[in-house]
CSV table of C-alpha atoms in Angstrom, one decimal:
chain,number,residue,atom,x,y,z
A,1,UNK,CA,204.5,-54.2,91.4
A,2,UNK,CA,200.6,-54.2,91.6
A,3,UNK,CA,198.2,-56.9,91.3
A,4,UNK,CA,195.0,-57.2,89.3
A,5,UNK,CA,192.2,-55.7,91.7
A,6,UNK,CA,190.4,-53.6,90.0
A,7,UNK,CA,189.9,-49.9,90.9
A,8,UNK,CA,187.6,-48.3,93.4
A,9,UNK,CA,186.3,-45.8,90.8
A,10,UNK,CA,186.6,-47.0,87.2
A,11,UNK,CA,188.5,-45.1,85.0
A,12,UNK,CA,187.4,-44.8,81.4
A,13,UNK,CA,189.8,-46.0,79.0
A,14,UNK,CA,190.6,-46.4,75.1
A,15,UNK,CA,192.2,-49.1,73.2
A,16,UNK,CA,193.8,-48.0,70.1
A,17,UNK,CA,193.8,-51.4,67.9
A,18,UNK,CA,192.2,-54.5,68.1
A,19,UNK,CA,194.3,-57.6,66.9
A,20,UNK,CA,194.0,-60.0,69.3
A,21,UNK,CA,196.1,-58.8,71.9
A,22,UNK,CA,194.2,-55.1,71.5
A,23,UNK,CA,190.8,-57.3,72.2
A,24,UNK,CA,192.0,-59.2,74.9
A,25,UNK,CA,193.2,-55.4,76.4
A,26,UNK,CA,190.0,-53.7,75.9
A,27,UNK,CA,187.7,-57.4,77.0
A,28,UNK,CA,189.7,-57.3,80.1
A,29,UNK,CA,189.1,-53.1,80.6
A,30,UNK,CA,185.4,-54.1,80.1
A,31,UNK,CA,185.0,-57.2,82.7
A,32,UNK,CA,187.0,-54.9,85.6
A,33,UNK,CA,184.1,-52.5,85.2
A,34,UNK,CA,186.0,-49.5,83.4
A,35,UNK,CA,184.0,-47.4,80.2
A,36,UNK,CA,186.1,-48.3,77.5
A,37,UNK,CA,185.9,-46.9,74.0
A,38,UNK,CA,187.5,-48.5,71.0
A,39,UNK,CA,189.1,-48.0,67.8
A,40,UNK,CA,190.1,-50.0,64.7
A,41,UNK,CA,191.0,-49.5,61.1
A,42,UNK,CA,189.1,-52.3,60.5
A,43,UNK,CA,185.8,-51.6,62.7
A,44,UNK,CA,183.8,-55.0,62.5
A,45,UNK,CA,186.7,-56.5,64.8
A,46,UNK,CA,185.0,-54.3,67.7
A,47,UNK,CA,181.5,-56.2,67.0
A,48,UNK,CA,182.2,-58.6,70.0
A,49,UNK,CA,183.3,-55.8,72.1
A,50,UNK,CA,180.9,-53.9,71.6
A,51,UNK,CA,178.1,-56.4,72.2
A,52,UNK,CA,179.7,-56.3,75.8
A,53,UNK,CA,179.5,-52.6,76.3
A,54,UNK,CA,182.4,-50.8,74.2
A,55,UNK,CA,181.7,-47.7,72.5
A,56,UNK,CA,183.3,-47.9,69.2
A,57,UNK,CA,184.7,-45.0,68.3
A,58,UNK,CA,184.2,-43.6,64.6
A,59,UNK,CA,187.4,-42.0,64.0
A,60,UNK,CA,191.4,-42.1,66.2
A,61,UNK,CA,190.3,-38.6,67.1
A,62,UNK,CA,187.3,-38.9,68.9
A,63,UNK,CA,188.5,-42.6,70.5
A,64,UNK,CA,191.5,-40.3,72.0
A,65,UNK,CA,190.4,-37.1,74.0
A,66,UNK,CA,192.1,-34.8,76.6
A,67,UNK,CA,192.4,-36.4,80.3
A,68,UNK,CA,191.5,-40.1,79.1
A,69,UNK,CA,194.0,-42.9,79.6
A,70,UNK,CA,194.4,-44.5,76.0
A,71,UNK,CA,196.3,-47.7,75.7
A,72,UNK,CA,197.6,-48.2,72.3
A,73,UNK,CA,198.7,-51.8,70.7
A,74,UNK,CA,199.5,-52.3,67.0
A,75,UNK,CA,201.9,-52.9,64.9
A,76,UNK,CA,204.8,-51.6,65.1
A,77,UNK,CA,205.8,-47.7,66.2
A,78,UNK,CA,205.5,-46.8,62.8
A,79,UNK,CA,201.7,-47.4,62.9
A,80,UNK,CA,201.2,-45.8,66.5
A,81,UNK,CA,203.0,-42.2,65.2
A,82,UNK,CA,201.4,-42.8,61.9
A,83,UNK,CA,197.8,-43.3,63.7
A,84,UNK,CA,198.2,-40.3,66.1
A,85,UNK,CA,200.0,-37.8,64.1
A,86,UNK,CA,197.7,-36.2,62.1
A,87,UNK,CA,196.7,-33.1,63.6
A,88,UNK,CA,193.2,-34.1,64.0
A,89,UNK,CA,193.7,-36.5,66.6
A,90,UNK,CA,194.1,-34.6,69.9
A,91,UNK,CA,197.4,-36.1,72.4
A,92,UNK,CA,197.2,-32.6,74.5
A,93,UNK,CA,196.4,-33.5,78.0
A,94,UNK,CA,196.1,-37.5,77.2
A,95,UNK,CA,198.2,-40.4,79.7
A,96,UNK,CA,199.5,-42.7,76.7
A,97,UNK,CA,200.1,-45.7,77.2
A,98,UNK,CA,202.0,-48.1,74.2
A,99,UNK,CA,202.1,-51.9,74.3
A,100,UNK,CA,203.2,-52.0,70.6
A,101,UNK,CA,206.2,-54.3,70.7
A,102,UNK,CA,209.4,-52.7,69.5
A,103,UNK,CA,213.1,-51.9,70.7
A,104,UNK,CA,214.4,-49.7,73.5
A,105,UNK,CA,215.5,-46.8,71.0
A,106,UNK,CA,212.0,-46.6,69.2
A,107,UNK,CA,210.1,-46.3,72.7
A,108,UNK,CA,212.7,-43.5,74.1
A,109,UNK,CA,211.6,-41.8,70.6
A,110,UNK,CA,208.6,-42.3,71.0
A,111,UNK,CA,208.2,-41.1,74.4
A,112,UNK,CA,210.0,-37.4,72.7
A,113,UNK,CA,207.6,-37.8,70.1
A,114,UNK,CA,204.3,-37.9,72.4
A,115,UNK,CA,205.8,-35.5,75.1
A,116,UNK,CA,206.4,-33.3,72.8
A,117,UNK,CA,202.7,-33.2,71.5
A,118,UNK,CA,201.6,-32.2,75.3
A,119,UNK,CA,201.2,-36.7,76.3
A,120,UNK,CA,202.4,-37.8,79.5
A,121,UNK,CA,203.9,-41.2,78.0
A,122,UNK,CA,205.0,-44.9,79.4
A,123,UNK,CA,205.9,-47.2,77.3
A,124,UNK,CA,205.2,-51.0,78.3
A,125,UNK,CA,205.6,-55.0,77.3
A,126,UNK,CA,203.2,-57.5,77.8
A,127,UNK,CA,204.6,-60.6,78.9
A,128,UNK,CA,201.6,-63.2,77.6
A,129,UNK,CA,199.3,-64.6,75.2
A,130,UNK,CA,196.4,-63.0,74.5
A,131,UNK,CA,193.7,-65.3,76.4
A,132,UNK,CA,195.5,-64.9,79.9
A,133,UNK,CA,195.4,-61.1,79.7
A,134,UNK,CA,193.2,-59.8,82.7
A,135,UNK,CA,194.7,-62.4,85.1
A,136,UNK,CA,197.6,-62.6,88.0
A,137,UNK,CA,199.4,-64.6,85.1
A,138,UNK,CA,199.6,-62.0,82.9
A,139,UNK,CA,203.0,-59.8,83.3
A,140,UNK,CA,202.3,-56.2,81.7
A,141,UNK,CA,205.9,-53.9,81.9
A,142,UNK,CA,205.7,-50.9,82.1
A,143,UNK,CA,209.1,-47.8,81.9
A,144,UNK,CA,208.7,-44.2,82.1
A,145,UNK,CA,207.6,-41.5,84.7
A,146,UNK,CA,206.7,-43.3,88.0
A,147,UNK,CA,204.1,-40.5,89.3
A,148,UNK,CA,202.3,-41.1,85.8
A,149,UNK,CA,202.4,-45.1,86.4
A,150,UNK,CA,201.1,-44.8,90.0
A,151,UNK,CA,198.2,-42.6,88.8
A,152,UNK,CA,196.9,-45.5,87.1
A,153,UNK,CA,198.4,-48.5,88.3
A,154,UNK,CA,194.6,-50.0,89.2
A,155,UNK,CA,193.0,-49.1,86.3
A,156,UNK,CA,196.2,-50.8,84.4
A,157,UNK,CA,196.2,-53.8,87.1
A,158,UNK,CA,192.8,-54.7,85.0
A,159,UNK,CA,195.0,-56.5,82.8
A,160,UNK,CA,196.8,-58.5,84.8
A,161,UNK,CA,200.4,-58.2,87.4
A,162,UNK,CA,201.7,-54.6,86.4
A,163,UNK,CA,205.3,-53.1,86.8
A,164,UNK,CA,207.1,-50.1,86.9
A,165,UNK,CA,210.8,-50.7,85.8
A,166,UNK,CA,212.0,-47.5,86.2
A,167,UNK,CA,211.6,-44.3,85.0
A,168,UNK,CA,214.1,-44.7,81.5
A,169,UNK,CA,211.5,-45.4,79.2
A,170,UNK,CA,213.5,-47.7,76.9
A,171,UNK,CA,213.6,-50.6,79.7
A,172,UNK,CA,210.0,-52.5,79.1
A,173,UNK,CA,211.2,-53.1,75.4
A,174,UNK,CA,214.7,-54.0,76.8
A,175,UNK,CA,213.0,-56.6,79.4
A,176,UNK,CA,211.2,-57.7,76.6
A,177,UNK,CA,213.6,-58.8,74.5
A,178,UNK,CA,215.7,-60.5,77.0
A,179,UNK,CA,213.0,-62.5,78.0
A,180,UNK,CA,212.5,-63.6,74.8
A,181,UNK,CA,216.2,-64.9,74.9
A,182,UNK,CA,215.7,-66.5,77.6
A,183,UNK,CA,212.3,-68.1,76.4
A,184,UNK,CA,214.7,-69.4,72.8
A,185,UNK,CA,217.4,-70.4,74.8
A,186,UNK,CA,215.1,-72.9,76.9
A,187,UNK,CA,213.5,-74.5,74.2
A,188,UNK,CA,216.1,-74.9,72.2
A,189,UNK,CA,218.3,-76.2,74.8
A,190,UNK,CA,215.2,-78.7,75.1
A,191,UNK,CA,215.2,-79.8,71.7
A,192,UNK,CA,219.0,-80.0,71.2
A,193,UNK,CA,218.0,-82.8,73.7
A,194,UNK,CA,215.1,-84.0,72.5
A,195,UNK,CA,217.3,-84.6,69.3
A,196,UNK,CA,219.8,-86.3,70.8
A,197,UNK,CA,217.3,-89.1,72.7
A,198,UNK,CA,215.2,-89.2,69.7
A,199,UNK,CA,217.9,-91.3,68.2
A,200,UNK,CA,217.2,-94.0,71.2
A,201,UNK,CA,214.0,-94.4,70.8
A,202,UNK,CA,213.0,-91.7,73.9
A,203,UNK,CA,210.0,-89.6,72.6
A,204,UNK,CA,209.1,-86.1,74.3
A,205,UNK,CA,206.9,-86.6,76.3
A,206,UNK,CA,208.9,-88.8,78.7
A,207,UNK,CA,212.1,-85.9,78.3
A,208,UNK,CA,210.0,-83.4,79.3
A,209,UNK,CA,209.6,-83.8,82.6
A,210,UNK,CA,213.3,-84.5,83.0
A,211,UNK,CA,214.0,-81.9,81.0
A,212,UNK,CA,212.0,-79.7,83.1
A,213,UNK,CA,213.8,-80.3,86.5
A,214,UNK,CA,217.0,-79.4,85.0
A,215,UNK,CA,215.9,-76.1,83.7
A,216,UNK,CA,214.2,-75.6,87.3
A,217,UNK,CA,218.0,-76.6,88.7
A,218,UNK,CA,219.7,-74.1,86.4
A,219,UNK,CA,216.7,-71.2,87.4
A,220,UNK,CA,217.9,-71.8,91.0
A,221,UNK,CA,221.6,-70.5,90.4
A,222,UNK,CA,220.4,-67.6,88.8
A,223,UNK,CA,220.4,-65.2,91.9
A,224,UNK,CA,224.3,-66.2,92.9
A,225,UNK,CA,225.3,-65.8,89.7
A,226,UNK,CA,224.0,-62.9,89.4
A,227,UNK,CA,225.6,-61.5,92.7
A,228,UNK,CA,229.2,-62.6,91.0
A,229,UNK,CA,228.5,-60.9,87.7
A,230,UNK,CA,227.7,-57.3,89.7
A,231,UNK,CA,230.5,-57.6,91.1
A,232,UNK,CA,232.8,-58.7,88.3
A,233,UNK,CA,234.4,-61.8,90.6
A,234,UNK,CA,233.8,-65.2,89.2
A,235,UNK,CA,235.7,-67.8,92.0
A,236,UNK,CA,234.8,-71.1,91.0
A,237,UNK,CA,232.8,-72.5,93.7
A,238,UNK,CA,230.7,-75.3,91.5
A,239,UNK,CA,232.7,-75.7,88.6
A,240,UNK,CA,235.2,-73.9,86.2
A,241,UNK,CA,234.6,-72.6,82.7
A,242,UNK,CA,237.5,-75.0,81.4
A,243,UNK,CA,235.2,-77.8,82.9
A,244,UNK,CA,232.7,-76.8,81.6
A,245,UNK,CA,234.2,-76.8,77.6
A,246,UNK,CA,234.8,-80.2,77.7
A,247,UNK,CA,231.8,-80.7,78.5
A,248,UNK,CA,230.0,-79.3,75.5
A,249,UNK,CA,232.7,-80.9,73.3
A,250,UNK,CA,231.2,-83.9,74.6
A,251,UNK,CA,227.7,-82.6,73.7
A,252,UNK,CA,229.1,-81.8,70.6
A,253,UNK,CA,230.7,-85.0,69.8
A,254,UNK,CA,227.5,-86.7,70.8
A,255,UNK,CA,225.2,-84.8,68.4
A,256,UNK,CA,227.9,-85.4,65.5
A,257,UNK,CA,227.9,-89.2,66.4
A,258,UNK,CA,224.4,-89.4,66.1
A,259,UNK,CA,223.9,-87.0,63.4
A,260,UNK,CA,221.9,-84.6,65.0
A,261,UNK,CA,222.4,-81.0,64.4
A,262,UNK,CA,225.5,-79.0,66.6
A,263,UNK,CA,225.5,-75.7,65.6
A,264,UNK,CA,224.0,-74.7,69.1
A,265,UNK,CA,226.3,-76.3,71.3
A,266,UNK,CA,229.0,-75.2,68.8
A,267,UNK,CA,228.6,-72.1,69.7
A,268,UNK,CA,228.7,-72.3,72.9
A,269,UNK,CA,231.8,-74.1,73.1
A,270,UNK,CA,233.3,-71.5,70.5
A,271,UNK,CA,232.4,-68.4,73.4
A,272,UNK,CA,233.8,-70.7,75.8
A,273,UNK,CA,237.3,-71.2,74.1
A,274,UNK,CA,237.5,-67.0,73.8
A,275,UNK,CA,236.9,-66.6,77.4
A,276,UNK,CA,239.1,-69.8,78.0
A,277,UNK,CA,242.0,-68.1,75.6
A,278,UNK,CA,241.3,-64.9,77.4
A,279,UNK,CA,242.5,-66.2,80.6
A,280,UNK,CA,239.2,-67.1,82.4
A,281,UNK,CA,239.0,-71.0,82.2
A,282,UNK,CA,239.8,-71.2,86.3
A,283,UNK,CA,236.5,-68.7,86.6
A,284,UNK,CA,233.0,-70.1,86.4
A,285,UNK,CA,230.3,-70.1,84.4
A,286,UNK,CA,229.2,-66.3,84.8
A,287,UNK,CA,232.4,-65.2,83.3
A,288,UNK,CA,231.0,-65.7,79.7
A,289,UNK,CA,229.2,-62.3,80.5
A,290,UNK,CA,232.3,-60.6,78.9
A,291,UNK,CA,231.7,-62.5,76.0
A,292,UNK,CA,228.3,-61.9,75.3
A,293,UNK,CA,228.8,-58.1,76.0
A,294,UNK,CA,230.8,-57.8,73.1
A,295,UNK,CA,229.7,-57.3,70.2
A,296,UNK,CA,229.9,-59.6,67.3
A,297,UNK,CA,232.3,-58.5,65.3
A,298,UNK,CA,234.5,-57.5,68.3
């Protein structure tokens, strides 16, 4: 991991695309001291950007030159191969660096794709909104080659708390997407409840902060639950999965009483019962990995 300090020397860089992540990218490049050039289909979103110093680039080829770091953030994957492809546009001796959101098989592909057109290549997440980019608070993933990664961690630490995952280049997009089903889970978990207390006259504001200790709680068994699920043992040491389902069928008789909306803790209960029907209800919580490794149709 590597923080935000700027480097020594600044490298210049080149954002590819300039929604308002790709500004926020190239603003932050900017205020850490680095030359950054720019490039957009649609040039007048560079105006700002290039009141503070960008060079706008007139064409994807000259914005992307031999020995530059170029970050690239659009669309989809589609768009960066459809951008760079053209044989006009120069990825022979470039460090590429995509923050296009997309799924683990894409960015392996991807990573063929540029290799083979003479790019070193990581592929990366960025884990924040737009006007936090170029702060600590903003988490930038990044997967592929380590050497390549270390080569221009500082330069990349301009936008905010970098990370190598590891050298498979599918694993930013794969961190990605599971903390975005972690980030569902919690909010919808808070308004299943919100829901529920609704019906009693208790407005959000004064769940919330209730709400928020208990999803602190829950963060805190994280690591030992973790620990059980490498190693494929689930003792019950807090409570048992069969526990546990009568539980939610309290939740969900609750929610049907009141008439607010089960489906969520449904579903729960109905991956509980398999697990419970599989032989695990004396197991805890953890256990339910089985389940969700399956897939649905299993």
């Amino acid at each position: 991991m590597t923080d935000n300090t700027p480097s020594a020397s600044p490298t210049p860089v080149t954002v590819i695309g300039l929604g308002l992540m790709g500004q926020a990218l190239a603003g932050a490049f900017l205020r850490a001291g680095h030359p950054t050039t720019v490039w957009n289909r649609t040039p007048s979103k560079a105006d700002r950007l290039v009141a503070d110093g960008a060079r706008l680039a007139p064409t994807v080829g000259e914005a992307v030159r031999p020995g530059t770091l170029t970050i690239v953030c659009v669309t989809d994957y589609r768009a960066v191969r459809d951008l760079l492809g053209p044989g006009d546009v120069d990825l022979d001796g470039t460090t590429l660096v995509n923050l296009t959101s997309g799924d683990s098989a894409q960015a392996r592909e991807t990573a063929r794709w540029a290799q083979e057109r003479g790019a070193r290549y990581l592929d990366g997440a960025v884990m924040a909104v737009p006007p936090v980019i170029g702060t600590a608070e903003a988490v930038i993933l990044h997967s592929g080659p380590r050497s390549v990664f270390e080569e221009y961690a500082a330069p990349l630490g301009a936008l905010g708390t970098v990370t190598h995952l590891g050298e498979d280049h599918g694993l930013a997009s794969l961190y990605d997407v599971a903390g975005l089903a972690m980030m569902w889970s919690v909010l919808n978990a808070w308004l299943q409840g919100t829901a529920l207390l609704r019906t009693a006259g208790v407005d959000a504001a004064t769940y919330a902060p209730f709400a928020r200790r208990i999803a602190t709680g829950v963060a805190d068994w994280l690591p030992g639950y973790a620990e059980q699920i490498d190693r494929g043992s689930f003792p019950a040491e807090v409570s048992a999965l069969e526990t546990d389902a009568r539980a939610m069928a309290h939740l969900i008789e609750e929610s049907e009483a009141v008439g607010v909306n089960a489906e969520l803790p449904k579903l729960f209960k109905a991956m509980a019962d398999r697990a419970i029907a599989a032989g695990h209800g004396g197991e805890q919580y953890p256990v339910l990995i089985e389940e969700f490794a399956k897939p649905a149709d299993a």
